[in-house]
Amino acid sequence: MSTTPDREELEELARRAAGGDAVALEDLLVAVQPGVRRLVGRMLVHPQDAEEATQDALLAVARHITGFEGRSRFSTWLHTVAGNSARSTYRTLKRRSAEHAVDQLPERPDPRTTSVIAGSRLDLLEALETLGRTRPELVEPVVLRDVHELDYAEIARVLDLPLGTVKSRIHHARTALRPLLAAAEPT
């Protein structure tokens, strides 16, 4: 494609790719890559980590595009895939960091695993991971709303939930996250 597709062209590319059109899939992946990179960059500070999550998200799109049914906009589905990829990359980094910490103590803090440099984004990822262990149904709605800035109606469509349920889950997630984030604030 010679130009960046607009929203409707992107939706059409997604429909064609979901139908098995390999050229449409290739064009779709090229078109969405910069946006996916920006989305995961909101959650992962270190550029190499964001790039890894971007590639994982694009691979997930390529593998699962046939499962895109068009019940919501493609961009909404893509937000979900990108958010899941960023959280997965964060969990992998955290696990690697814990494995290496046993072997040696770093001389300098790693910006990918400390909130000193990364700020509230890593604190949020940590809090979301904690919340996901006890109330996993609350994580995706609050990420779609507060990180990806989707409106409530769109979240309801993506998750195939009633609007009231989405609002309730976001409220409960924020209530549960508040003390976790407050505990992470520097004193």
mmCIF file of N, CA, C and O in Angstrom, residues 1-17 23-25 27-29 31-32 68 73-75:
data_model
loop_
_atom_site.group_PDB
_atom_site.id
_atom_site.type_symbol
_atom_site.label_atom_id
_atom_site.label_comp_id
_atom_site.label_asym_id
_atom_site.label_seq_id
_atom_site.Cartn_x
_atom_site.Cartn_y
_atom_site.Cartn_z
ATOM 1 N N MET A 1 0.849 -1.178 0.000
ATOM 2 C CA MET A 1 0.000 0.000 0.000
ATOM 3 C C MET A 1 0.889 1.233 0.000
ATOM 4 O O MET A 1 1.857 1.299 0.734
ATOM 5 N N SER A 2 0.505 2.214 -0.776
ATOM 6 C CA SER A 2 1.342 3.399 -0.886
ATOM 7 C C SER A 2 1.009 4.441 0.167
ATOM 8 O O SER A 2 1.846 5.248 0.520
ATOM 9 N N THR A 3 -0.219 4.467 0.685
ATOM 10 C CA THR A 3 -0.593 5.437 1.704
ATOM 11 C C THR A 3 -1.168 4.717 2.908
ATOM 12 O O THR A 3 -1.578 3.562 2.827
ATOM 13 N N THR A 4 -1.213 5.434 4.014
ATOM 14 C CA THR A 4 -1.793 4.871 5.221
ATOM 15 C C THR A 4 -3.304 4.793 5.045
ATOM 16 O O THR A 4 -3.934 5.786 4.706
ATOM 17 N N PRO A 5 -3.891 3.629 5.282
ATOM 18 C CA PRO A 5 -5.340 3.499 5.091
ATOM 19 C C PRO A 5 -6.113 4.241 6.175
ATOM 20 O O PRO A 5 -5.658 4.344 7.313
ATOM 21 N N ASP A 6 -7.289 4.768 5.800
ATOM 22 C CA ASP A 6 -8.137 5.392 6.806
ATOM 23 C C ASP A 6 -8.884 4.292 7.558
ATOM 24 O O ASP A 6 -8.702 3.102 7.284
ATOM 25 N N ARG A 7 -9.706 4.684 8.490
ATOM 26 C CA ARG A 7 -10.383 3.724 9.373
ATOM 27 C C ARG A 7 -11.210 2.709 8.580
ATOM 28 O O ARG A 7 -11.163 1.511 8.858
ATOM 29 N N GLU A 8 -11.968 3.185 7.607
ATOM 30 C CA GLU A 8 -12.817 2.276 6.825
ATOM 31 C C GLU A 8 -11.980 1.330 5.968
ATOM 32 O O GLU A 8 -12.310 0.155 5.829
ATOM 33 N N GLU A 9 -10.911 1.842 5.387
ATOM 34 C CA GLU A 9 -10.025 0.984 4.586
ATOM 35 C C GLU A 9 -9.363 -0.074 5.474
ATOM 36 O O GLU A 9 -9.194 -1.222 5.054
ATOM 37 N N LEU A 10 -9.010 0.325 6.683
ATOM 38 C CA LEU A 10 -8.416 -0.615 7.631
ATOM 39 C C LEU A 10 -9.417 -1.715 7.998
ATOM 40 O O LEU A 10 -9.057 -2.891 8.053
ATOM 41 N N GLU A 11 -10.661 -1.328 8.225
ATOM 42 C CA GLU A 11 -11.702 -2.311 8.531
ATOM 43 C C GLU A 11 -11.879 -3.280 7.360
ATOM 44 O O GLU A 11 -12.037 -4.479 7.559
ATOM 45 N N GLU A 12 -11.849 -2.752 6.141
ATOM 46 C CA GLU A 12 -11.992 -3.601 4.956
ATOM 47 C C GLU A 12 -10.797 -4.549 4.817
ATOM 48 O O GLU A 12 -10.965 -5.732 4.508
ATOM 49 N N LEU A 13 -9.601 -4.040 5.051
ATOM 50 C CA LEU A 13 -8.415 -4.910 5.024
ATOM 51 C C LEU A 13 -8.560 -6.036 6.049
ATOM 52 O O LEU A 13 -8.234 -7.191 5.759
ATOM 53 N N ALA A 14 -9.035 -5.693 7.237
ATOM 54 C CA ALA A 14 -9.205 -6.698 8.293
ATOM 55 C C ALA A 14 -10.230 -7.746 7.873
ATOM 56 O O ALA A 14 -10.022 -8.941 8.079
ATOM 57 N N ARG A 15 -11.339 -7.311 7.281
ATOM 58 C CA ARG A 15 -12.357 -8.271 6.824
ATOM 59 C C ARG A 15 -11.782 -9.202 5.761
ATOM 60 O O ARG A 15 -11.998 -10.411 5.791
ATOM 61 N N ARG A 16 -11.041 -8.628 4.814
ATOM 62 C CA ARG A 16 -10.440 -9.451 3.760
ATOM 63 C C ARG A 16 -9.400 -10.405 4.334
ATOM 64 O O ARG A 16 -9.334 -11.578 3.960
ATOM 65 N N ALA A 17 -8.569 -9.905 5.252
ATOM 66 C CA ALA A 17 -7.543 -10.752 5.877
ATOM 67 C C ALA A 17 -8.197 -11.875 6.671
ATOM 68 O O ALA A 17 -7.742 -13.020 6.628
ATOM 69 N N VAL A 23 -2.582 -11.098 0.867
ATOM 70 C CA VAL A 23 -2.097 -9.755 0.517
ATOM 71 C C VAL A 23 -2.720 -8.725 1.456
ATOM 72 O O VAL A 23 -2.037 -7.815 1.940
ATOM 73 N N ALA A 24 -4.006 -8.867 1.734
ATOM 74 C CA ALA A 24 -4.676 -7.949 2.664
ATOM 75 C C ALA A 24 -4.054 -8.054 4.053
ATOM 76 O O ALA A 24 -3.861 -7.035 4.725
ATOM 77 N N LEU A 25 -3.728 -9.270 4.479
ATOM 78 C CA LEU A 25 -3.089 -9.454 5.788
ATOM 79 C C LEU A 25 -1.744 -8.744 5.833
ATOM 80 O O LEU A 25 -1.439 -8.037 6.800
ATOM 81 N N ASP A 27 -0.730 -6.189 4.016
ATOM 82 C CA ASP A 27 -0.983 -4.743 4.020
ATOM 83 C C ASP A 27 -1.492 -4.279 5.387
ATOM 84 O O ASP A 27 -1.114 -3.215 5.878
ATOM 85 N N LEU A 28 -2.333 -5.092 6.000
ATOM 86 C CA LEU A 28 -2.877 -4.765 7.315
ATOM 87 C C LEU A 28 -1.767 -4.681 8.359
ATOM 88 O O LEU A 28 -1.699 -3.724 9.138
ATOM 89 N N LEU A 29 -0.887 -5.661 8.365
ATOM 90 C CA LEU A 29 0.200 -5.679 9.346
ATOM 91 C C LEU A 29 1.125 -4.482 9.181
ATOM 92 O O LEU A 29 1.544 -3.867 10.165
ATOM 93 N N ALA A 31 0.258 -1.600 7.916
ATOM 94 C CA ALA A 31 -0.490 -0.400 8.284
ATOM 95 C C ALA A 31 -0.628 -0.218 9.791
ATOM 96 O O ALA A 31 -0.585 0.908 10.289
ATOM 97 N N VAL A 32 -0.797 -1.313 10.531
ATOM 98 C CA VAL A 32 -1.062 -1.184 11.974
ATOM 99 C C VAL A 32 0.200 -1.176 12.824
ATOM 100 O O VAL A 32 0.141 -0.796 13.997
ATOM 101 N N PHE A 68 -11.216 -13.051 13.950
ATOM 102 C CA PHE A 68 -11.842 -11.730 14.030
ATOM 103 C C PHE A 68 -13.169 -11.801 13.288
ATOM 104 O O PHE A 68 -13.212 -12.010 12.087
ATOM 105 N N ARG A 73 -15.125 -3.074 16.071
ATOM 106 C CA ARG A 73 -14.177 -2.556 15.078
ATOM 107 C C ARG A 73 -12.867 -3.318 15.201
ATOM 108 O O ARG A 73 -12.482 -3.758 16.282
ATOM 109 N N PHE A 74 -12.162 -3.426 14.097
ATOM 110 C CA PHE A 74 -10.867 -4.090 14.109
ATOM 111 C C PHE A 74 -9.920 -3.376 15.059
ATOM 112 O O PHE A 74 -9.165 -4.016 15.791
ATOM 113 N N SER A 75 -9.955 -2.053 15.076
ATOM 114 C CA SER A 75 -9.044 -1.299 15.942
ATOM 115 C C SER A 75 -9.259 -1.654 17.408
ATOM 116 O O SER A 75 -8.304 -1.707 18.183
#
